[in-house]
Amino acid sequence: MKVKVQTLDGKAAKGADIDLKDDIFGLDPRADILHRVVTWQLEKRRGTARGARERSDVARTGKKWGRQKGSGGARHGDKRAPIFIGGGKAHGPRVRDFNPSLNKKIRALGLKMALSSHAKAGSLVVLESIEVKDGKTKALKGDFAKLGFGGSALVIDGEAVETSFARAAHNLAGVNVLPAGGANVYDILKHDTLVLTRAAVEKLEARFNG
């Protein structure tokens, strides 16, 4: 699959086309695979809930501590009851494990399908470089207008995000940046436009082939 490489100001770059591998950018997306990977990602983000001690977990005697009748108060058994200070909590939170597993092949396939979904929809843009002069947000906003970006955009760079671009994009609503190593299905799918640098394409292809 051939894609035109552009510069940040919307012009064609030298060596204007890049050949994207069909086994990474040319797959037919499957909703079930993407759903499994996104669900796995969101579950992995959740922290383990802190459990509360219930009646059976409290270290107190179970001996009846008062007379059944004659005290003028309510009838009580042991001190572990939830109504007493220091007693076990009734229906408290329990420890739950939010650390599901998902086969590596499914995770890799999901990422390929997420990339392919943008390529097939025509919302994939490849840039030669994303260096912004003086790291100014106003300059970057103008460049995005020339490129015709609408809605939200995810920009993925190579080993690390270019410093001037990261600084300029920090205050732009709807624009997020990631290094190639942080590319993931959830973030790719939730943005309207996917922007890859040439370095990001090389990193992603090396990631799947090595």
PDB file of C-alpha atoms in Angstrom:
ATOM      1  CA  MET A   1       0.000   0.000   0.000  1.00  0.00           C
ATOM      2  CA  LYS A   2       1.506   3.311  -1.126  1.00  0.00           C
ATOM      3  CA  VAL A   3       0.851   6.455   0.918  1.00  0.00           C
ATOM      4  CA  LYS A   4       1.956   9.998   0.159  1.00  0.00           C
ATOM      5  CA  VAL A   5       4.472  11.413   2.628  1.00  0.00           C
ATOM      6  CA  GLN A   6       3.918  15.068   3.494  1.00  0.00           C
ATOM      7  CA  THR A   7       5.719  17.739   5.423  1.00  0.00           C
ATOM      8  CA  LEU A   8       4.129  19.444   8.410  1.00  0.00           C
ATOM      9  CA  ASP A   9       3.172  22.466   6.281  1.00  0.00           C
ATOM     10  CA  GLY A  10       1.130  20.281   3.908  1.00  0.00           C
ATOM     11  CA  LYS A  11       3.621  19.956   1.029  1.00  0.00           C
ATOM     12  CA  ALA A  12       4.849  16.729  -0.549  1.00  0.00           C
ATOM     13  CA  ALA A  13       8.100  15.518   0.988  1.00  0.00           C
ATOM     14  CA  LYS A  14      11.141  14.307  -0.919  1.00  0.00           C
ATOM     15  CA  GLY A  15      10.698  10.671  -1.810  1.00  0.00           C
ATOM     16  CA  ALA A  16       7.006  11.481  -1.663  1.00  0.00           C
ATOM     17  CA  ASP A  17       5.619   7.939  -1.346  1.00  0.00           C
ATOM     18  CA  ILE A  18       6.124   5.309   1.300  1.00  0.00           C
ATOM     19  CA  ASP A  19       5.224   1.654   0.822  1.00  0.00           C
ATOM     20  CA  LEU A  20       3.274   0.399   3.858  1.00  0.00           C
ATOM     21  CA  LYS A  21       3.241  -3.334   4.440  1.00  0.00           C
ATOM     22  CA  ASP A  22      -0.126  -4.912   3.706  1.00  0.00           C
ATOM     23  CA  ASP A  23       0.206  -7.422   6.539  1.00  0.00           C
ATOM     24  CA  ILE A  24       0.257  -4.481   9.002  1.00  0.00           C
ATOM     25  CA  PHE A  25      -1.724  -1.676   7.343  1.00  0.00           C
ATOM     26  CA  GLY A  26      -3.873  -3.617   4.881  1.00  0.00           C
ATOM     27  CA  LEU A  27      -5.862  -6.027   7.060  1.00  0.00           C
ATOM     28  CA  ASP A  28      -9.648  -6.135   7.272  1.00  0.00           C
ATOM     29  CA  PRO A  29     -10.536  -4.992  10.812  1.00  0.00           C
ATOM     30  CA  ARG A  30     -12.625  -7.386  12.904  1.00  0.00           C
ATOM     31  CA  ALA A  31     -14.837  -5.872  15.592  1.00  0.00           C
ATOM     32  CA  ASP A  32     -14.512  -8.908  17.884  1.00  0.00           C
ATOM     33  CA  ILE A  33     -10.694  -8.754  17.935  1.00  0.00           C
ATOM     34  CA  LEU A  34     -10.642  -4.989  18.500  1.00  0.00           C
ATOM     35  CA  HIS A  35     -13.235  -5.312  21.261  1.00  0.00           C
ATOM     36  CA  ARG A  36     -11.211  -7.974  23.058  1.00  0.00           C
ATOM     37  CA  VAL A  37      -8.031  -5.900  22.970  1.00  0.00           C
ATOM     38  CA  VAL A  38      -9.703  -2.658  24.068  1.00  0.00           C
ATOM     39  CA  THR A  39     -11.487  -4.457  26.924  1.00  0.00           C
ATOM     40  CA  TRP A  40      -8.179  -6.004  27.999  1.00  0.00           C
ATOM     41  CA  GLN A  41      -6.449  -2.593  27.926  1.00  0.00           C
ATOM     42  CA  LEU A  42      -9.119  -0.879  30.014  1.00  0.00           C
ATOM     43  CA  GLU A  43      -9.190  -3.733  32.530  1.00  0.00           C
ATOM     44  CA  LYS A  44      -5.400  -3.548  32.907  1.00  0.00           C
ATOM     45  CA  ARG A  45      -5.686   0.137  33.810  1.00  0.00           C
ATOM     46  CA  ARG A  46      -7.872  -0.563  36.828  1.00  0.00           C
ATOM     47  CA  GLY A  47      -6.225  -0.789  40.219  1.00  0.00           C
ATOM     48  CA  THR A  48      -6.946  -3.667  42.591  1.00  0.00           C
ATOM     49  CA  ALA A  49      -9.676  -2.691  45.055  1.00  0.00           C
ATOM     50  CA  ARG A  50      -8.736  -2.644  48.752  1.00  0.00           C
ATOM     51  CA  GLY A  51     -10.848  -5.146  50.638  1.00  0.00           C
ATOM     52  CA  ALA A  52     -12.567  -4.420  53.973  1.00  0.00           C
ATOM     53  CA  ARG A  53     -12.679  -6.827  56.925  1.00  0.00           C
ATOM     54  CA  GLU A  54     -16.007  -8.555  57.399  1.00  0.00           C
ATOM     55  CA  ARG A  55     -17.368 -10.341  60.476  1.00  0.00           C
ATOM     56  CA  SER A  56     -15.325 -13.465  59.919  1.00  0.00           C
ATOM     57  CA  ASP A  57     -12.099 -11.453  59.517  1.00  0.00           C
ATOM     58  CA  VAL A  58     -12.293  -9.471  62.775  1.00  0.00           C
ATOM     59  CA  ALA A  59     -10.289 -10.841  65.723  1.00  0.00           C
ATOM     60  CA  ARG A  60     -12.885 -10.689  68.496  1.00  0.00           C
ATOM     61  CA  THR A  61     -14.465 -13.237  70.773  1.00  0.00           C
ATOM     62  CA  GLY A  62     -17.652 -14.925  69.669  1.00  0.00           C
ATOM     63  CA  LYS A  63     -18.828 -15.375  73.240  1.00  0.00           C
ATOM     64  CA  LYS A  64     -22.153 -13.805  74.142  1.00  0.00           C
ATOM     65  CA  TRP A  65     -21.092 -10.749  76.147  1.00  0.00           C
ATOM     66  CA  GLY A  66     -24.349  -9.762  77.896  1.00  0.00           C
ATOM     67  CA  ARG A  67     -27.507 -11.244  79.297  1.00  0.00           C
ATOM     68  CA  GLN A  68     -30.300 -12.077  76.910  1.00  0.00           C
ATOM     69  CA  LYS A  69     -32.866 -10.262  79.073  1.00  0.00           C
ATOM     70  CA  GLY A  70     -32.909  -7.725  81.841  1.00  0.00           C
ATOM     71  CA  SER A  71     -30.397  -5.176  80.527  1.00  0.00           C
ATOM     72  CA  GLY A  72     -33.005  -2.871  79.040  1.00  0.00           C
ATOM     73  CA  GLY A  73     -31.067  -2.874  75.764  1.00  0.00           C
ATOM     74  CA  ALA A  74     -31.103  -4.883  72.597  1.00  0.00           C
ATOM     75  CA  ARG A  75     -30.131  -8.553  72.461  1.00  0.00           C
ATOM     76  CA  HIS A  76     -26.591  -9.073  71.193  1.00  0.00           C
ATOM     77  CA  GLY A  77     -24.317 -11.981  70.490  1.00  0.00           C
ATOM     78  CA  ASP A  78     -20.653 -11.437  69.673  1.00  0.00           C
ATOM     79  CA  LYS A  79     -18.758  -8.144  69.320  1.00  0.00           C
ATOM     80  CA  ARG A  80     -17.845  -8.828  65.692  1.00  0.00           C
ATOM     81  CA  ALA A  81     -21.246  -7.570  64.541  1.00  0.00           C
ATOM     82  CA  PRO A  82     -21.134  -4.579  62.127  1.00  0.00           C
ATOM     83  CA  ILE A  83     -23.098  -2.340  64.526  1.00  0.00           C
ATOM     84  CA  PHE A  84     -20.204  -2.223  67.014  1.00  0.00           C
ATOM     85  CA  ILE A  85     -17.123  -0.003  66.689  1.00  0.00           C
ATOM     86  CA  GLY A  86     -14.304  -2.285  65.599  1.00  0.00           C
ATOM     87  CA  GLY A  87     -16.704  -4.887  64.269  1.00  0.00           C
ATOM     88  CA  GLY A  88     -16.623  -6.273  60.733  1.00  0.00           C
ATOM     89  CA  LYS A  89     -18.043  -4.197  57.898  1.00  0.00           C
ATOM     90  CA  ALA A  90     -21.313  -5.391  56.420  1.00  0.00           C
ATOM     91  CA  HIS A  91     -21.191  -5.916  52.654  1.00  0.00           C
ATOM     92  CA  GLY A  92     -17.805  -4.177  52.389  1.00  0.00           C
ATOM     93  CA  PRO A  93     -15.628  -3.977  49.256  1.00  0.00           C
ATOM     94  CA  ARG A  94     -13.820  -7.190  48.376  1.00  0.00           C
ATOM     95  CA  VAL A  95     -10.477  -7.667  46.669  1.00  0.00           C
ATOM     96  CA  ARG A  96     -11.038  -8.057  42.930  1.00  0.00           C
ATOM     97  CA  ASP A  97      -8.385  -8.896  40.393  1.00  0.00           C
ATOM     98  CA  PHE A  98      -8.379  -6.598  37.348  1.00  0.00           C
ATOM     99  CA  ASN A  99      -5.389  -8.182  35.691  1.00  0.00           C
ATOM    100  CA  PRO A 100      -6.729 -10.284  32.818  1.00  0.00           C
ATOM    101  CA  SER A 101      -4.525 -12.078  30.348  1.00  0.00           C
ATOM    102  CA  LEU A 102      -4.704 -11.922  26.574  1.00  0.00           C
ATOM    103  CA  ASN A 103      -2.669 -13.875  24.069  1.00  0.00           C
ATOM    104  CA  LYS A 104       0.229 -11.870  22.570  1.00  0.00           C
ATOM    105  CA  LYS A 105      -0.809 -12.852  19.058  1.00  0.00           C
ATOM    106  CA  ILE A 106      -4.287 -11.400  19.624  1.00  0.00           C
ATOM    107  CA  ARG A 107      -2.789  -8.175  21.013  1.00  0.00           C
ATOM    108  CA  ALA A 108      -0.495  -7.822  17.993  1.00  0.00           C
ATOM    109  CA  LEU A 109      -3.347  -8.605  15.599  1.00  0.00           C
ATOM    110  CA  GLY A 110      -5.551  -6.009  17.298  1.00  0.00           C
ATOM    111  CA  LEU A 111      -2.884  -3.311  16.864  1.00  0.00           C
ATOM    112  CA  LYS A 112      -2.440  -4.190  13.189  1.00  0.00           C
ATOM    113  CA  MET A 113      -6.216  -3.998  12.669  1.00  0.00           C
ATOM    114  CA  ALA A 114      -6.407  -0.627  14.440  1.00  0.00           C
ATOM    115  CA  LEU A 115      -3.714   0.747  12.110  1.00  0.00           C
ATOM    116  CA  SER A 116      -5.450  -0.830   9.108  1.00  0.00           C
ATOM    117  CA  SER A 117      -8.803   0.721  10.061  1.00  0.00           C
ATOM    118  CA  HIS A 118      -7.340   4.231   9.657  1.00  0.00           C
ATOM    119  CA  ALA A 119      -5.514   3.294   6.460  1.00  0.00           C
ATOM    120  CA  LYS A 120      -8.707   1.925   4.901  1.00  0.00           C
ATOM    121  CA  ALA A 121     -10.778   4.896   6.059  1.00  0.00           C
ATOM    122  CA  GLY A 122      -8.320   7.379   4.547  1.00  0.00           C
ATOM    123  CA  SER A 123      -7.632   8.972   7.943  1.00  0.00           C
ATOM    124  CA  LEU A 124      -3.971   7.901   8.056  1.00  0.00           C
ATOM    125  CA  VAL A 125      -1.389  10.636   7.440  1.00  0.00           C
ATOM    126  CA  VAL A 126       2.351  10.051   7.114  1.00  0.00           C
ATOM    127  CA  LEU A 127       4.705  12.960   7.783  1.00  0.00           C
ATOM    128  CA  GLU A 128       8.393  13.220   7.035  1.00  0.00           C
ATOM    129  CA  SER A 129       9.118  15.169  10.216  1.00  0.00           C
ATOM    130  CA  ILE A 130       7.143  16.904  12.948  1.00  0.00           C
ATOM    131  CA  GLU A 131       9.673  19.492  14.041  1.00  0.00           C
ATOM    132  CA  VAL A 132       7.958  22.795  14.900  1.00  0.00           C
ATOM    133  CA  LYS A 133       9.863  26.065  14.657  1.00  0.00           C
ATOM    134  CA  ASP A 134      10.476  27.458  18.159  1.00  0.00           C
ATOM    135  CA  GLY A 135       7.947  24.944  19.527  1.00  0.00           C
ATOM    136  CA  LYS A 136       5.102  27.434  19.135  1.00  0.00           C
ATOM    137  CA  THR A 137       1.504  26.225  19.480  1.00  0.00           C
ATOM    138  CA  LYS A 138       0.240  28.917  17.096  1.00  0.00           C
ATOM    139  CA  ALA A 139       2.599  27.707  14.358  1.00  0.00           C
ATOM    140  CA  LEU A 140       1.521  24.096  14.829  1.00  0.00           C
ATOM    141  CA  LYS A 141      -2.154  25.058  14.762  1.00  0.00           C
ATOM    142  CA  GLY A 142      -1.577  26.763  11.418  1.00  0.00           C
ATOM    143  CA  ASP A 143       0.235  23.692  10.059  1.00  0.00           C
ATOM    144  CA  PHE A 144      -2.658  21.461  11.086  1.00  0.00           C
ATOM    145  CA  ALA A 145      -5.070  23.777   9.289  1.00  0.00           C
ATOM    146  CA  LYS A 146      -3.014  23.380   6.085  1.00  0.00           C
ATOM    147  CA  LEU A 147      -3.097  19.598   6.460  1.00  0.00           C
ATOM    148  CA  GLY A 148      -6.865  19.722   6.877  1.00  0.00           C
ATOM    149  CA  PHE A 149      -7.071  17.882  10.176  1.00  0.00           C
ATOM    150  CA  GLY A 150     -10.563  17.754  11.602  1.00  0.00           C
ATOM    151  CA  GLY A 151     -11.566  16.519  15.033  1.00  0.00           C
ATOM    152  CA  SER A 152      -9.046  14.715  17.184  1.00  0.00           C
ATOM    153  CA  ALA A 153      -5.638  13.468  16.079  1.00  0.00           C
ATOM    154  CA  LEU A 154      -3.109  11.024  17.504  1.00  0.00           C
ATOM    155  CA  VAL A 155       0.484  11.686  16.450  1.00  0.00           C
ATOM    156  CA  ILE A 156       2.943   8.825  16.771  1.00  0.00           C
ATOM    157  CA  ASP A 157       6.660   9.498  16.405  1.00  0.00           C
ATOM    158  CA  GLY A 158       9.711   7.201  16.459  1.00  0.00           C
ATOM    159  CA  GLU A 159      11.836   6.252  19.474  1.00  0.00           C
ATOM    160  CA  ALA A 160      10.761   9.435  21.295  1.00  0.00           C
ATOM    161  CA  VAL A 161       8.413  12.292  20.458  1.00  0.00           C
ATOM    162  CA  GLU A 162      10.179  15.275  18.894  1.00  0.00           C
ATOM    163  CA  THR A 163      10.651  17.841  21.681  1.00  0.00           C
ATOM    164  CA  SER A 164       9.461  20.966  19.858  1.00  0.00           C
ATOM    165  CA  PHE A 165       6.332  19.193  18.607  1.00  0.00           C
ATOM    166  CA  ALA A 166       5.475  17.818  22.044  1.00  0.00           C
ATOM    167  CA  ARG A 167       5.807  21.309  23.521  1.00  0.00           C
ATOM    168  CA  ALA A 168       3.712  22.916  20.777  1.00  0.00           C
ATOM    169  CA  ALA A 169       0.975  20.241  20.878  1.00  0.00           C
ATOM    170  CA  HIS A 170       0.651  20.336  24.662  1.00  0.00           C
ATOM    171  CA  ASN A 171      -2.038  23.047  24.621  1.00  0.00           C
ATOM    172  CA  LEU A 172      -3.942  21.854  21.543  1.00  0.00           C
ATOM    173  CA  ALA A 173      -7.249  20.241  22.455  1.00  0.00           C
ATOM    174  CA  GLY A 174      -7.853  16.903  20.756  1.00  0.00           C
ATOM    175  CA  VAL A 175      -4.193  16.359  19.813  1.00  0.00           C
ATOM    176  CA  ASN A 176      -2.259  13.638  21.605  1.00  0.00           C
ATOM    177  CA  VAL A 177       1.270  12.386  21.002  1.00  0.00           C
ATOM    178  CA  LEU A 178       2.956   9.035  21.635  1.00  0.00           C
ATOM    179  CA  PRO A 179       6.277   7.397  20.848  1.00  0.00           C
ATOM    180  CA  ALA A 180       6.062   4.328  18.613  1.00  0.00           C
ATOM    181  CA  GLY A 181       6.612   2.055  21.611  1.00  0.00           C
ATOM    182  CA  GLY A 182       3.427   3.404  23.214  1.00  0.00           C
ATOM    183  CA  ALA A 183       1.148   2.790  20.226  1.00  0.00           C
ATOM    184  CA  ASN A 184      -1.966   0.987  21.411  1.00  0.00           C
ATOM    185  CA  VAL A 185      -5.366  -0.024  20.076  1.00  0.00           C
ATOM    186  CA  TYR A 186      -7.531   2.098  22.403  1.00  0.00           C
ATOM    187  CA  ASP A 187      -5.793   5.406  21.705  1.00  0.00           C
ATOM    188  CA  ILE A 188      -5.602   4.750  17.960  1.00  0.00           C
ATOM    189  CA  LEU A 189      -9.303   3.946  17.646  1.00  0.00           C
ATOM    190  CA  LYS A 190     -10.605   6.853  19.727  1.00  0.00           C
ATOM    191  CA  HIS A 191      -9.000   9.516  17.502  1.00  0.00           C
ATOM    192  CA  ASP A 192     -10.403  10.664  14.162  1.00  0.00           C
ATOM    193  CA  THR A 193      -6.993  10.971  12.473  1.00  0.00           C
ATOM    194  CA  LEU A 194      -3.845   8.911  12.909  1.00  0.00           C
ATOM    195  CA  VAL A 195      -0.584  10.701  12.085  1.00  0.00           C
ATOM    196  CA  LEU A 196       2.611   8.679  11.735  1.00  0.00           C
ATOM    197  CA  THR A 197       6.092   9.967  11.068  1.00  0.00           C
ATOM    198  CA  ARG A 198       8.356   8.028   8.734  1.00  0.00           C
ATOM    199  CA  ALA A 199      10.349   6.999  11.805  1.00  0.00           C
ATOM    200  CA  ALA A 200       7.161   5.709  13.464  1.00  0.00           C
ATOM    201  CA  VAL A 201       6.324   3.561  10.423  1.00  0.00           C
ATOM    202  CA  GLU A 202       9.809   2.030  10.516  1.00  0.00           C
ATOM    203  CA  LYS A 203       9.535   1.360  14.259  1.00  0.00           C
ATOM    204  CA  LEU A 204       6.100  -0.213  14.006  1.00  0.00           C
ATOM    205  CA  GLU A 205       7.097  -2.457  11.099  1.00  0.00           C
ATOM    206  CA  ALA A 206      10.247  -3.512  12.975  1.00  0.00           C
ATOM    207  CA  ARG A 207       8.139  -4.210  16.069  1.00  0.00           C
ATOM    208  CA  PHE A 208       5.975  -6.715  14.207  1.00  0.00           C
ATOM    209  CA  ASN A 209       8.794  -8.272  12.216  1.00  0.00           C
ATOM    210  CA  GLY A 210      11.263  -8.722  15.016  1.00  0.00           C
TER     211      GLY A 210
END
